[in-house]
Coordinates of C-alpha atoms in Angstrom, one line a residue:
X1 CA -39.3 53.4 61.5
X2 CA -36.5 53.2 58.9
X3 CA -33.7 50.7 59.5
X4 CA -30.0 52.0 59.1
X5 CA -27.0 49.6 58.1
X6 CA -24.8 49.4 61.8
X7 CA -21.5 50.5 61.7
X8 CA -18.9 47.8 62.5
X9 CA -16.2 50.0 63.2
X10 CA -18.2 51.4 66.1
X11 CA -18.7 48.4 67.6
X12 CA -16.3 47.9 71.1
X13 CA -15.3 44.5 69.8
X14 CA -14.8 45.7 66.2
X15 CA -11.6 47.5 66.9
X16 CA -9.8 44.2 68.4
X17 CA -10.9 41.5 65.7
X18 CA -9.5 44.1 63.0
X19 CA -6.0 44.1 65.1
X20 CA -5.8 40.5 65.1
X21 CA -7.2 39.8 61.7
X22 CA -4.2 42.1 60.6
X23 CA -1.7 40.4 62.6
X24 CA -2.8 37.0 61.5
X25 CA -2.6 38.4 57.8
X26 CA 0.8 39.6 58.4
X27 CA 1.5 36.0 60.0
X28 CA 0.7 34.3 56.9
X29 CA 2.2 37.1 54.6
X30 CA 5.2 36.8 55.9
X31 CA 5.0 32.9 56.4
X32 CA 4.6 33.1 51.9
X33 CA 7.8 35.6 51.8
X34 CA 9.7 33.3 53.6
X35 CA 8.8 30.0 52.0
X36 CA 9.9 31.6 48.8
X37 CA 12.5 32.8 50.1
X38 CA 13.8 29.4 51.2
X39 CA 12.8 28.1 47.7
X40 CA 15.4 30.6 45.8
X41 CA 18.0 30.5 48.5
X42 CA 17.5 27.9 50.6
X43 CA 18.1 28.3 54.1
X44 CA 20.4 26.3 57.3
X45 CA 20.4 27.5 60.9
X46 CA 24.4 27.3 60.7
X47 CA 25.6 28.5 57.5
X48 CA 22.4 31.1 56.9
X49 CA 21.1 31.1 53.3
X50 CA 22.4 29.1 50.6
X51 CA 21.7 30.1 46.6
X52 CA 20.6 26.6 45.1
X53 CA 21.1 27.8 41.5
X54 CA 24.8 27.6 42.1
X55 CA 25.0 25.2 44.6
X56 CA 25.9 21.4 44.2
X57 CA 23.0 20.1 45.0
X58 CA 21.1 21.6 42.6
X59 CA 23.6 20.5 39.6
X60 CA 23.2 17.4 40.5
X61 CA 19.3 18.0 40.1
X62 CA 20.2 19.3 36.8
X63 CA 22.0 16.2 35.6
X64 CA 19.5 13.9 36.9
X65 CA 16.5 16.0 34.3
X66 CA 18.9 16.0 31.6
X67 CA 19.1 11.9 31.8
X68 CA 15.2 12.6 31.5
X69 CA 14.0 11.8 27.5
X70 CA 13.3 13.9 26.9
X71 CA 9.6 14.6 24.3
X72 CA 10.6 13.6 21.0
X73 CA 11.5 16.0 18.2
X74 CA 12.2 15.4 14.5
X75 CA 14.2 18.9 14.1
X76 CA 17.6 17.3 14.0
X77 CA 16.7 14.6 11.5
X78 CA 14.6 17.2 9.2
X79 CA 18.0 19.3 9.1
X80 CA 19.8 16.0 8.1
X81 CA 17.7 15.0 5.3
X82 CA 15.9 17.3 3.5
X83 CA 18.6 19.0 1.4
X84 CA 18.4 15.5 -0.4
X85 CA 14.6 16.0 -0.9
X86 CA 13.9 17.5 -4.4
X87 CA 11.1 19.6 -5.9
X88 CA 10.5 17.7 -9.9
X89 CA 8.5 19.7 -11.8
X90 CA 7.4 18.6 -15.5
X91 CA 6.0 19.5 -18.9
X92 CA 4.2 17.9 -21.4
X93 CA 3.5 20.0 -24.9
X94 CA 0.2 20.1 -26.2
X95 CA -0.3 17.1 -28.3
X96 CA -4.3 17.8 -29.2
X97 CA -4.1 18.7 -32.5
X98 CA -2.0 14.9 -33.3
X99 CA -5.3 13.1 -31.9
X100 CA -8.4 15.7 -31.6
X101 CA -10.4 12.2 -31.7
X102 CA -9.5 11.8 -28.1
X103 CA -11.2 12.2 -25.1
X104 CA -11.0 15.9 -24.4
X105 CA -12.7 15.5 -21.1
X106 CA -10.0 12.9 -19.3
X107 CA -7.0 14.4 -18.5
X108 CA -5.7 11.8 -17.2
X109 CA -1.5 11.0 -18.8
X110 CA -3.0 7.0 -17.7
X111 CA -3.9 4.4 -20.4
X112 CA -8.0 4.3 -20.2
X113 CA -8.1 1.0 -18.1
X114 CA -5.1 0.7 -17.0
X115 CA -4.3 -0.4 -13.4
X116 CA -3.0 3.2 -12.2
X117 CA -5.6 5.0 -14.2
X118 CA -8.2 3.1 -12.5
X119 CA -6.8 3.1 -8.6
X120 CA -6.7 7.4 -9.1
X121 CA -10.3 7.5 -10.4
X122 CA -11.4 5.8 -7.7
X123 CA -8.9 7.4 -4.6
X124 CA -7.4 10.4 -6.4
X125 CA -8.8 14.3 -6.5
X126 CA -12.2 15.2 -8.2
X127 CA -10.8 15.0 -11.8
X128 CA -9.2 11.5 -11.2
X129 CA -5.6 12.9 -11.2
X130 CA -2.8 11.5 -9.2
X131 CA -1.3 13.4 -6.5
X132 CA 0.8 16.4 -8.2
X133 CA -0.7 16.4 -11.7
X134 CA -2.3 19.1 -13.1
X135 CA -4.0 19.7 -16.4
X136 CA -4.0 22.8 -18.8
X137 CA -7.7 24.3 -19.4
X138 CA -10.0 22.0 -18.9
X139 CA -10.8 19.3 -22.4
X140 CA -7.0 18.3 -22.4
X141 CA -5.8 21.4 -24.5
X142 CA -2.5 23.1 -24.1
X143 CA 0.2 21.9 -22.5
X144 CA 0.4 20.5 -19.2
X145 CA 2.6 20.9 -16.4
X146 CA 2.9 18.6 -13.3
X147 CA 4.9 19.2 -10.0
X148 CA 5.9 16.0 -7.7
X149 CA 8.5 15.1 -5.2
X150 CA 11.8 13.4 -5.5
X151 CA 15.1 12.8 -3.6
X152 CA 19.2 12.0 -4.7
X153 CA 20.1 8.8 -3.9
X154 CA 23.6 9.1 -5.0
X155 CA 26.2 12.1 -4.4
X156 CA 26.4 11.9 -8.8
X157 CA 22.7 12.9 -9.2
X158 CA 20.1 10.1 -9.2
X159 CA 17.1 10.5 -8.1
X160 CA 14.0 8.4 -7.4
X161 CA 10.5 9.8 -7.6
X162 CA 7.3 8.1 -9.3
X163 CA 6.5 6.7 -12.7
X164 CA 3.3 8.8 -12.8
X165 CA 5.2 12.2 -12.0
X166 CA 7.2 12.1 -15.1
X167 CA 5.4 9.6 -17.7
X168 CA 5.4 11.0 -20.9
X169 CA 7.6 13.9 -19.6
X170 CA 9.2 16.2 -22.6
X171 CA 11.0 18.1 -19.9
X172 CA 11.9 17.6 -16.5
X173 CA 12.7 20.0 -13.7
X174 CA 14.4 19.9 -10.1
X175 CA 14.8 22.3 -7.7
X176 CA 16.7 21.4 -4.1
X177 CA 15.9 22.5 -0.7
X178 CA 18.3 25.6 -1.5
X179 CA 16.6 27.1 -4.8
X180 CA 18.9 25.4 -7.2
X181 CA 17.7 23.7 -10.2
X182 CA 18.8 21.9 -12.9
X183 CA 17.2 20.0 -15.7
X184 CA 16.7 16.3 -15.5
X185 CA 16.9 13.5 -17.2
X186 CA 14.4 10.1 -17.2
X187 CA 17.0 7.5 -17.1
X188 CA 14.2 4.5 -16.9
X189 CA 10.6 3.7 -15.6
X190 CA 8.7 0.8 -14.2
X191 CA 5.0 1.7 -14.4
X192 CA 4.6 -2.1 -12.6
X193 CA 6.0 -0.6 -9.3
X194 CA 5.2 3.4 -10.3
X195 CA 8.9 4.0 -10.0
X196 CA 11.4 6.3 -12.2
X197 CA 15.5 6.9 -12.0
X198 CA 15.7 10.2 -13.2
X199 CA 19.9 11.8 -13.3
X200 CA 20.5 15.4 -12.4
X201 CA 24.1 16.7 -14.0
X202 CA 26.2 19.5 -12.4
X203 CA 27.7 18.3 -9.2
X204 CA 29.6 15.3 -7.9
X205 CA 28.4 16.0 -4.5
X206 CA 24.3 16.1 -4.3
X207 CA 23.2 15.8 -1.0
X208 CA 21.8 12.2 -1.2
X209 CA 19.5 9.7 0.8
X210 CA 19.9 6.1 1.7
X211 CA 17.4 3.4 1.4
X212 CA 16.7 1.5 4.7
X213 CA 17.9 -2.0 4.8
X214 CA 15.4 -2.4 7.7
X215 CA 11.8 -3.4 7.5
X216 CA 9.1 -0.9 9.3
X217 CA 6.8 -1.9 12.5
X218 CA 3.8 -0.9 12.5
X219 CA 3.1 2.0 15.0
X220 CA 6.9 3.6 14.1
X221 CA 7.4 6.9 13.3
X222 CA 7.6 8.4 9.9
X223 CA 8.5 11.8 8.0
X224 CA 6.7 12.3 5.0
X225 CA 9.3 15.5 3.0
X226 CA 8.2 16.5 -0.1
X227 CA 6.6 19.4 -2.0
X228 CA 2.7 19.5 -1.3
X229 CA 0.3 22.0 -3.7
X230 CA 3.7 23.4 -4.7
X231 CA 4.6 24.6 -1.7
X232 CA 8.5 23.7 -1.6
X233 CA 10.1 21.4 1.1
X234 CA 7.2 20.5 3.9
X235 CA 7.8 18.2 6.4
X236 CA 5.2 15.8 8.0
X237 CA 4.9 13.3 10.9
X238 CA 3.3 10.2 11.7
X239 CA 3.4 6.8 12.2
X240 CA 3.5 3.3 9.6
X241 CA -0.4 2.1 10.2
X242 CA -0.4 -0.7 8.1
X243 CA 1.8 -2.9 5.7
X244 CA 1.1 -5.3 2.7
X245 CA -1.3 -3.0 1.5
X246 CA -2.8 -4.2 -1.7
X247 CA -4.9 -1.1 -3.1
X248 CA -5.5 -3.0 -6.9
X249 CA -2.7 -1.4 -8.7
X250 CA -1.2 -4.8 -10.0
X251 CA 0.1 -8.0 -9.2
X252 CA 3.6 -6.5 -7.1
X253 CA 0.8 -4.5 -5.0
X254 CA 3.0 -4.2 -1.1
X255 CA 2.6 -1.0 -0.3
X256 CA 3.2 0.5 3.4
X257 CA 0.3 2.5 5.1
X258 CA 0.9 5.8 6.2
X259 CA -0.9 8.9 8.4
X260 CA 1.3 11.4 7.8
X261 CA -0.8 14.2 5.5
X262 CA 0.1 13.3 2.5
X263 CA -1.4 15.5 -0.6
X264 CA -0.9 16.3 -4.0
X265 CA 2.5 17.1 -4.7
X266 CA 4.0 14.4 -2.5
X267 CA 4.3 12.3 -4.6
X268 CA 7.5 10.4 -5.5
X269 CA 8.9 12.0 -2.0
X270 CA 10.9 9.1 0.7
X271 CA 9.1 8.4 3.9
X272 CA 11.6 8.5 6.4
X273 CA 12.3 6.6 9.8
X274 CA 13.9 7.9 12.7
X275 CA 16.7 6.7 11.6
X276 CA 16.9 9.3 8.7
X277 CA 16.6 6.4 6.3
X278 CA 14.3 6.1 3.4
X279 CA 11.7 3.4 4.3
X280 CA 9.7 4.2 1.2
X281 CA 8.4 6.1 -1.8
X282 CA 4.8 8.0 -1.2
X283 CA 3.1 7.3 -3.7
X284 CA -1.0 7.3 -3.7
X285 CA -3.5 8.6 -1.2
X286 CA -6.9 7.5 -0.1
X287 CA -9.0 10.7 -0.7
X288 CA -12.7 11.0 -1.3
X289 CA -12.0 15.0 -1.2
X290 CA -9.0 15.0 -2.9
X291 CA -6.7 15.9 0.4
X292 CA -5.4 14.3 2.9
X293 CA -7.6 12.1 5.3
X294 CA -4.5 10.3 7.3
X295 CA -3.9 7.4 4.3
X296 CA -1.8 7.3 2.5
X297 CA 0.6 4.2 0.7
X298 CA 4.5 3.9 0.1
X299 CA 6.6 1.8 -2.1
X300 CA 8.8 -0.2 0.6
X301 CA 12.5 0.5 0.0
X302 CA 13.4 -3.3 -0.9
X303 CA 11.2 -2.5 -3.5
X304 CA 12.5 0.8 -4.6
X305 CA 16.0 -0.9 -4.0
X306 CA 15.6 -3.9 -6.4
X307 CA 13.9 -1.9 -8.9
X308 CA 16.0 1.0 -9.2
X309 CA 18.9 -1.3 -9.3
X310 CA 17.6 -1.9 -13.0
X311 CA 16.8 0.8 -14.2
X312 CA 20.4 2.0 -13.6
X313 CA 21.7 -0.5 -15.4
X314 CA 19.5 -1.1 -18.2
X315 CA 16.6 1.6 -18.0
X316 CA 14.0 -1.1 -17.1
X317 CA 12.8 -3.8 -15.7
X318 CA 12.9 -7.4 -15.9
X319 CA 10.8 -10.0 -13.8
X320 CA 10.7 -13.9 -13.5
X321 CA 7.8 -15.9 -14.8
X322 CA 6.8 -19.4 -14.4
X323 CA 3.7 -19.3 -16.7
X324 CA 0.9 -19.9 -14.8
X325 CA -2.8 -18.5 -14.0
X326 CA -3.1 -18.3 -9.8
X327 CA -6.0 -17.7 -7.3
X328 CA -6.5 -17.5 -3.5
X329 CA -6.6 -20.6 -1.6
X330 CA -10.0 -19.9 -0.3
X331 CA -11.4 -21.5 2.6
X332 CA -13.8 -23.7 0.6
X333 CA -11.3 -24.5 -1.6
X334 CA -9.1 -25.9 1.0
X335 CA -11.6 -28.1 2.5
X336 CA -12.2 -29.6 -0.4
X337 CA -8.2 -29.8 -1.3
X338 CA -8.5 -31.5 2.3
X339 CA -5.7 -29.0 3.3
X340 CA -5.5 -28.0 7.0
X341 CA -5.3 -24.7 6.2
X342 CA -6.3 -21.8 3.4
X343 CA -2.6 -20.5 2.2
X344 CA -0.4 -21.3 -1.1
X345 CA -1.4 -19.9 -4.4
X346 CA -4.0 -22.0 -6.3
X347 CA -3.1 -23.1 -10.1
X348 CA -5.8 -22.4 -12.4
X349 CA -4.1 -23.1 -15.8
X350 CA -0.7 -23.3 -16.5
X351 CA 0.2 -21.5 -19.7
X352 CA 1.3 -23.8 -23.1
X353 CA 4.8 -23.9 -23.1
X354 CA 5.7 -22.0 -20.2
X355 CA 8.2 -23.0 -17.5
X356 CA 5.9 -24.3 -15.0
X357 CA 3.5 -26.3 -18.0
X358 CA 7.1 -27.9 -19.0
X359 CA 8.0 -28.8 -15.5
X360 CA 5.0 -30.7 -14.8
X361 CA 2.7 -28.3 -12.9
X362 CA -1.0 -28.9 -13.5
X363 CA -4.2 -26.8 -13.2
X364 CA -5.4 -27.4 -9.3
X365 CA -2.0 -27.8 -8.0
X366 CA -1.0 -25.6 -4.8
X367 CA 2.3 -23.8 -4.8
X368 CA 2.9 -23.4 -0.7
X369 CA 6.4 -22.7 -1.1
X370 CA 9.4 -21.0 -3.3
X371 CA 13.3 -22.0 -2.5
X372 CA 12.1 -23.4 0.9
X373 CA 10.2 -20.4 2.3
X374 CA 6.5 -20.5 2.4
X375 CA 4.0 -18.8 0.4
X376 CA 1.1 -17.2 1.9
X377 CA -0.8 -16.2 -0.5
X378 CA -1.2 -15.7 -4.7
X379 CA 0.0 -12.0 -3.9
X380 CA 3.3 -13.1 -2.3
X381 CA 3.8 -16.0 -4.9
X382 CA 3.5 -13.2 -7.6
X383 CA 5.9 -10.5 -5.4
X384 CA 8.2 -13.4 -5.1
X385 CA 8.6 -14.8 -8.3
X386 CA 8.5 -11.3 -9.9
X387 CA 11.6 -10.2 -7.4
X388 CA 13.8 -13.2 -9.2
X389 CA 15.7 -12.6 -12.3
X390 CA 14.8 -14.2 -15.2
X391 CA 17.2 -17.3 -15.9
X392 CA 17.0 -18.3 -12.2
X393 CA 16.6 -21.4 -11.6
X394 CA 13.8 -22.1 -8.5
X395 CA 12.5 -25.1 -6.3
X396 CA 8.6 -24.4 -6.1
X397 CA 7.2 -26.4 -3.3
X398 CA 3.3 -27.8 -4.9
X399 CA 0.5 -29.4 -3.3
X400 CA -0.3 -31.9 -6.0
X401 CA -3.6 -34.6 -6.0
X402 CA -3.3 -34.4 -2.3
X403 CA 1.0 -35.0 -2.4
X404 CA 3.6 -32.9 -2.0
X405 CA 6.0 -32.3 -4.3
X406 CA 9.1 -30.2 -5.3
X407 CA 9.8 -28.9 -8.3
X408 CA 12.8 -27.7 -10.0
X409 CA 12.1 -25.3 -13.1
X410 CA 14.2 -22.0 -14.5
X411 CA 12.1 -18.7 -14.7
X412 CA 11.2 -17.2 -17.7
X413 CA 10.9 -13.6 -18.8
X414 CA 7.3 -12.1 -18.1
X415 CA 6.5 -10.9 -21.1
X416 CA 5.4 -7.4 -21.2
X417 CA 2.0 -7.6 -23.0
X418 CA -0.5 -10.4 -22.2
X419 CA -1.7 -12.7 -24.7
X420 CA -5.5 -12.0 -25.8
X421 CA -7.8 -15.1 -25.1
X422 CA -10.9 -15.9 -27.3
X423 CA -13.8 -14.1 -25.1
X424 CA -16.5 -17.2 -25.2
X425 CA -19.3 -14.9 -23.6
X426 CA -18.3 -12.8 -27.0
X427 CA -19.5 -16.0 -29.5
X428 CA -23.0 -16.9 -29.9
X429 CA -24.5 -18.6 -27.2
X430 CA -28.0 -18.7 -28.9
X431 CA -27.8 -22.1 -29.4
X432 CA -27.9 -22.9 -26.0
X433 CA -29.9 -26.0 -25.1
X434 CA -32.0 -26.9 -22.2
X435 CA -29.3 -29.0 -20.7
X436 CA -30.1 -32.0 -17.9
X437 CA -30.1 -30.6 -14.6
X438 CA -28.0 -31.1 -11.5
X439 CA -30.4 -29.5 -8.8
X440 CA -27.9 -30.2 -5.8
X441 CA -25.6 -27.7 -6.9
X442 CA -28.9 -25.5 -8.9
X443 CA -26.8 -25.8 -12.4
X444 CA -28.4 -27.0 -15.9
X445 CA -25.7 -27.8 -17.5
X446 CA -25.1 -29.3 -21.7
X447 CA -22.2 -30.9 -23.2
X448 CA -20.0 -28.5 -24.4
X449 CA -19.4 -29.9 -28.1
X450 CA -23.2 -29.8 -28.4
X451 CA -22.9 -25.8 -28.1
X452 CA -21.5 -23.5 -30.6
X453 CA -18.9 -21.8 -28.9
X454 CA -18.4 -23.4 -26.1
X455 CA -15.3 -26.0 -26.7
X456 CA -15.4 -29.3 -26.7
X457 CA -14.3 -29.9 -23.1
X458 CA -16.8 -30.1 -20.2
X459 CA -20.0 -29.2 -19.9
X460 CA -21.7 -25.3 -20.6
X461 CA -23.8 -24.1 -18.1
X462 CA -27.2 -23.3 -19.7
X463 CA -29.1 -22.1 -17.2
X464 CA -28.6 -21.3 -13.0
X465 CA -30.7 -21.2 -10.1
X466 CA -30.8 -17.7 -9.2
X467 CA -31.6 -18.5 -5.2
X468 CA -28.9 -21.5 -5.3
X469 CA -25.0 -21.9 -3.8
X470 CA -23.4 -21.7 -7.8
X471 CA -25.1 -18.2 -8.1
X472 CA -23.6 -16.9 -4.8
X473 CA -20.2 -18.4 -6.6
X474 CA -20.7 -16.3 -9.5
X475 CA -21.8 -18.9 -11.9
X476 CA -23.8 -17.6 -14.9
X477 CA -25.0 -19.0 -18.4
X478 CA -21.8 -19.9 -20.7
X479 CA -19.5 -20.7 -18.2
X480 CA -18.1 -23.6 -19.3
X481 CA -17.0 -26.6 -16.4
X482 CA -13.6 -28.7 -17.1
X483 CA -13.4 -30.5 -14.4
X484 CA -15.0 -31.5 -10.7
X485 CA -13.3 -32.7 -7.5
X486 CA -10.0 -33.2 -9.7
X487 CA -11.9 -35.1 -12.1
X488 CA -12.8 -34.2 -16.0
X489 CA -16.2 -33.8 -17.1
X490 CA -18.4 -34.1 -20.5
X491 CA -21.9 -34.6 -19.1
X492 CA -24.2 -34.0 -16.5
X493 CA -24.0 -37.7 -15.2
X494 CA -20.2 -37.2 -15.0
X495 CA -20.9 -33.8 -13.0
X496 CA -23.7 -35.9 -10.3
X497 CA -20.9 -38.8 -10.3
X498 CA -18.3 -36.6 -9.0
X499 CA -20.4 -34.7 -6.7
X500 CA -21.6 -37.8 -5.4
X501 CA -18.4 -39.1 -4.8
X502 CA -17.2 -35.9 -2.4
X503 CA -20.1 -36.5 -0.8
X504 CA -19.1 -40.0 -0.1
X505 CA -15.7 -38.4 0.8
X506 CA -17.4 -36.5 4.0
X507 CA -16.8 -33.3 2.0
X508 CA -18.4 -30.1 2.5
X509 CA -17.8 -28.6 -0.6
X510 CA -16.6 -29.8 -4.3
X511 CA -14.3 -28.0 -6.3
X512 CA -14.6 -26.9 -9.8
X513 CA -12.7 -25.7 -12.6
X514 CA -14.6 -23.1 -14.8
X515 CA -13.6 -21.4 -18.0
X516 CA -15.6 -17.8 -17.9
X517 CA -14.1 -15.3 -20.5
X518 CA -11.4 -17.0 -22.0
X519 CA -9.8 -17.9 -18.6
X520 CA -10.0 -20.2 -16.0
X521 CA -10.8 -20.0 -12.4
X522 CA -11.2 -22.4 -9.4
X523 CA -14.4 -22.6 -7.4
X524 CA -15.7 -24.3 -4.2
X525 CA -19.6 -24.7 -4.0
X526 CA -20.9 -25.9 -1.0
X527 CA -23.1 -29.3 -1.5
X528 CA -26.4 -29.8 0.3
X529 CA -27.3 -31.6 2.6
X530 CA -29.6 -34.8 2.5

């Protein structure tokens, strides 16, 4: 027997759940039309329907959204400031065949070992070249050409961008936001700070940025405007993720951390707040690949400000000097200063016949303070000092044999070269004795007058204990020690004597004062126990 599907429809009941199916469909049709229409006119038993887009309720709706923040945009600031943006392009003429002995594989326009050349091996693109700069063909023949960023800070035609955009520049380029461009000029440069003044002529009335008086937060906005891989006039958004960044460039290292993309070709352009004010000068990114990765680091503008200042008026820059070698206060180092807590700059060596030497600072001394405010660490004494002008006169507040002091002196000039120091682990060392050994610190240690090379103050280390607390310090055979716990030493009884006395003194570690390499450095070496 074969089974057939049954026909609903000819079902009695069929007929009557179809009728009211269709009635309750129409219900609830009907019910939909006239909910919307309620929504788009509205509706009142005594007046009948009521249009709310013209009606007063629904302005007053209006006003109360438009008191709403609305989601932030940068449109209106980007229209503000970018005409002041600029694009600097520059050439440099072949200069191979004045010096074919050079490197023809380094590119680079940095001096081999200089501060900037080594920060863009390490953090620049795959040939080591800061953001902008590129090479002719490849072994440094031919001219080169660089493109960077810039931006007017006056209505006359200064402009700020970066030292390493233009160094060694023979020509320099700018084209505006509107395809003008003129020819520049390098007014001054300050490779310290990587900052250049350059002066555009041909108008009295360049659109023009001003540097913030204000310092950034971390987490606020920022616009990064500038001319990435060429490109012309991009704009980029993000916020100010760190500050004080010290990324090894030099001592005046402050630089503000940013995530807005960043690349090459930025360089030199402002960072802007919300505000449309310059906060800072983009100048370096954090790349392993060579683009952006969301770091990059600005010049602040107090910086730019002070700097620029200068080179305005006399096409460089001059910085204030007291004469002195500084370290970290370490934690070690202030236990065994007995200071509460590890801040100030540590005094390694004061320089012959430099201000601080002639006012009275010694080596071990702790500068905590400059005019009355604080110093936190040998990075801020050096930003501090180097922000005075030479002449000034300056009350440095010092931490001196456990007293403190204040001391009047007048900066010097900080000379623009650095004196070169004999290199002891350069002389022979082969004469280096056994030494007497101090085996609660792991040292063997000689008089230094009974080694050739060595001085005649302290005592030459001869020999370390590769598994002891002065190798995890860094000593190593030839360093030389001047003095321990504050005290001057010429023999290993002199060495156990002092180390014996900090130890009488409850302290957990003695300080020493090594000459490695023709300088001198401070360091805390924890003492055993027992």
């Amino acid at each position: 027997m074969t089974e057939r599907p049954v026909d609903l429809s000819s079902l009695p009941s069929y007929g009557a759940r179809r009728r009211l199916f269709s009635a309750r469909k129409f219900a609830l049709m009907a019910s939909v039309v006239a909910g919307l229409g309620a929504a788009v006119y509205g509706f009142s038993p005594q007046q009948g329907p009521i249009d709310v887009f013209t009606s007063a309720a629904h302005a007053q709706v209006n006003n109360e959204v438009r008191k709403v923040e609305r989601p932030i945009g940068f449109a209106d600031i980007v229209e503000r400031v970018k005409p002041s943006v600029i694009s600097v392009k520059i050439n440099i003429a072949d200069k191979s065949s004045k010096d074919d002995s050079a490197n023809k594989d380094d590119d680079s326009p940095f001096q081999p070992g200089s501060p900037m050349e080594r920060f863009f091996r390490r953090f620049g693109g795959p040939d080591g070249l800061p953001p902008g700069l590129r090479g002719g063909p490849r072994g440094g023949r031919g001219p080169v050409t660089g493109q960077g960023s810039g931006f007017f800070i006056s209505p006359d035609g200064y402009a700020v961008t970066n030292n390493h955009v233009v160094d060694g520049a023979d020509k320099v380029e700018v084209t505006m936001d509107d395809g003008k461009t003129f020819t520049a000029k390098v007014i001054g440069t300050d490779p310290r700070t990587d900052l250049a003044l350059i002066k555009v002529e041909g108008s009295k009335d360049f659109p023009f940025a001003k540097l913030s008086d204000s310092k950034p937060r971390i987490g606020d906005w920022v616009l990064a405007v500038g001319n990435p891989f060429g490109l012309g006039g991009t704009v980029t958004a993000g916020i100010v993720s760190a500050s004080g960044r010290d990324i090894g460039n030099g001592p005046y290292d402050d630089f503000i951390q940013i995530d807005a993309p960043v690349n090459k070709g930025n360089s030199g352009g402002p960072a802007f707040d919300t505000n449309g004010e310059v906060m800072g000068v983009n100048t370096a990114i954090y790349s392993p690949s060579g683009g952006s990765v969301g770091i990059a680091f600005s010049i602040p503008a107090s910086t730019v400000k002070n700097v620029i200042a200068q080179l305005k008026d006399k096409g460089s820059v001059s910085r204030g000097w007291i004469g002195v070698q500084i370290q970290p206060v370490t934690s070690d180092i202030a236990d065994s200063l007995g200071m509460k807590k590890a801040e100030g700059a540590l005094v390694a060596e004061p320089q012959s016949n430099g201000p601080a030497a002639k006012a009275g600072i010694q080596s071990g001394d702790v500068i905590t303070g400059v005019n009355g405010e604080p110093v936190k660490d040998a990075k801020e004494l050096a930003r501090t000092i180097g922000g005075l002008a030479p002449g000034a006169a300056v009350k440095l507040n010092v931490l001196q044999k456990g007293q403190d002091k204040v001391i009047n002196l007048t900066l010097g000039q900080l000379p623009n070269t650095i004196e070169a120091k004999a290199d002891t682990d350069k002389e022979d060392k082969g004469s280096l004795s056994k030494g007497t050994g101090v085996p609660k610190l792991g040292l063997t240690v000689a008089p230094a007058n009974s080694v050739a090379g060595a001085g005649r103050e302290g005592v030459v280390v001869t020999e370390v204990d590769p598994k002891s607390a002065a190798a995890e310090r860094g000593f190593k055979e030839g360093d030389v020690i001047l003095e321990v716990a504050g005290k001057s030493v010429g023999t290993a009884g002199e060495v156990r004597e002092a180390i014996d006395a900090a130890r009488t003194d409850n302290k957990n570690s003695v300080l020493m004062r090594v000459k490695s390499g023709g300088s001198s450095r401070f360091v805390a070496v924890p003492l055993a126990k027992g």
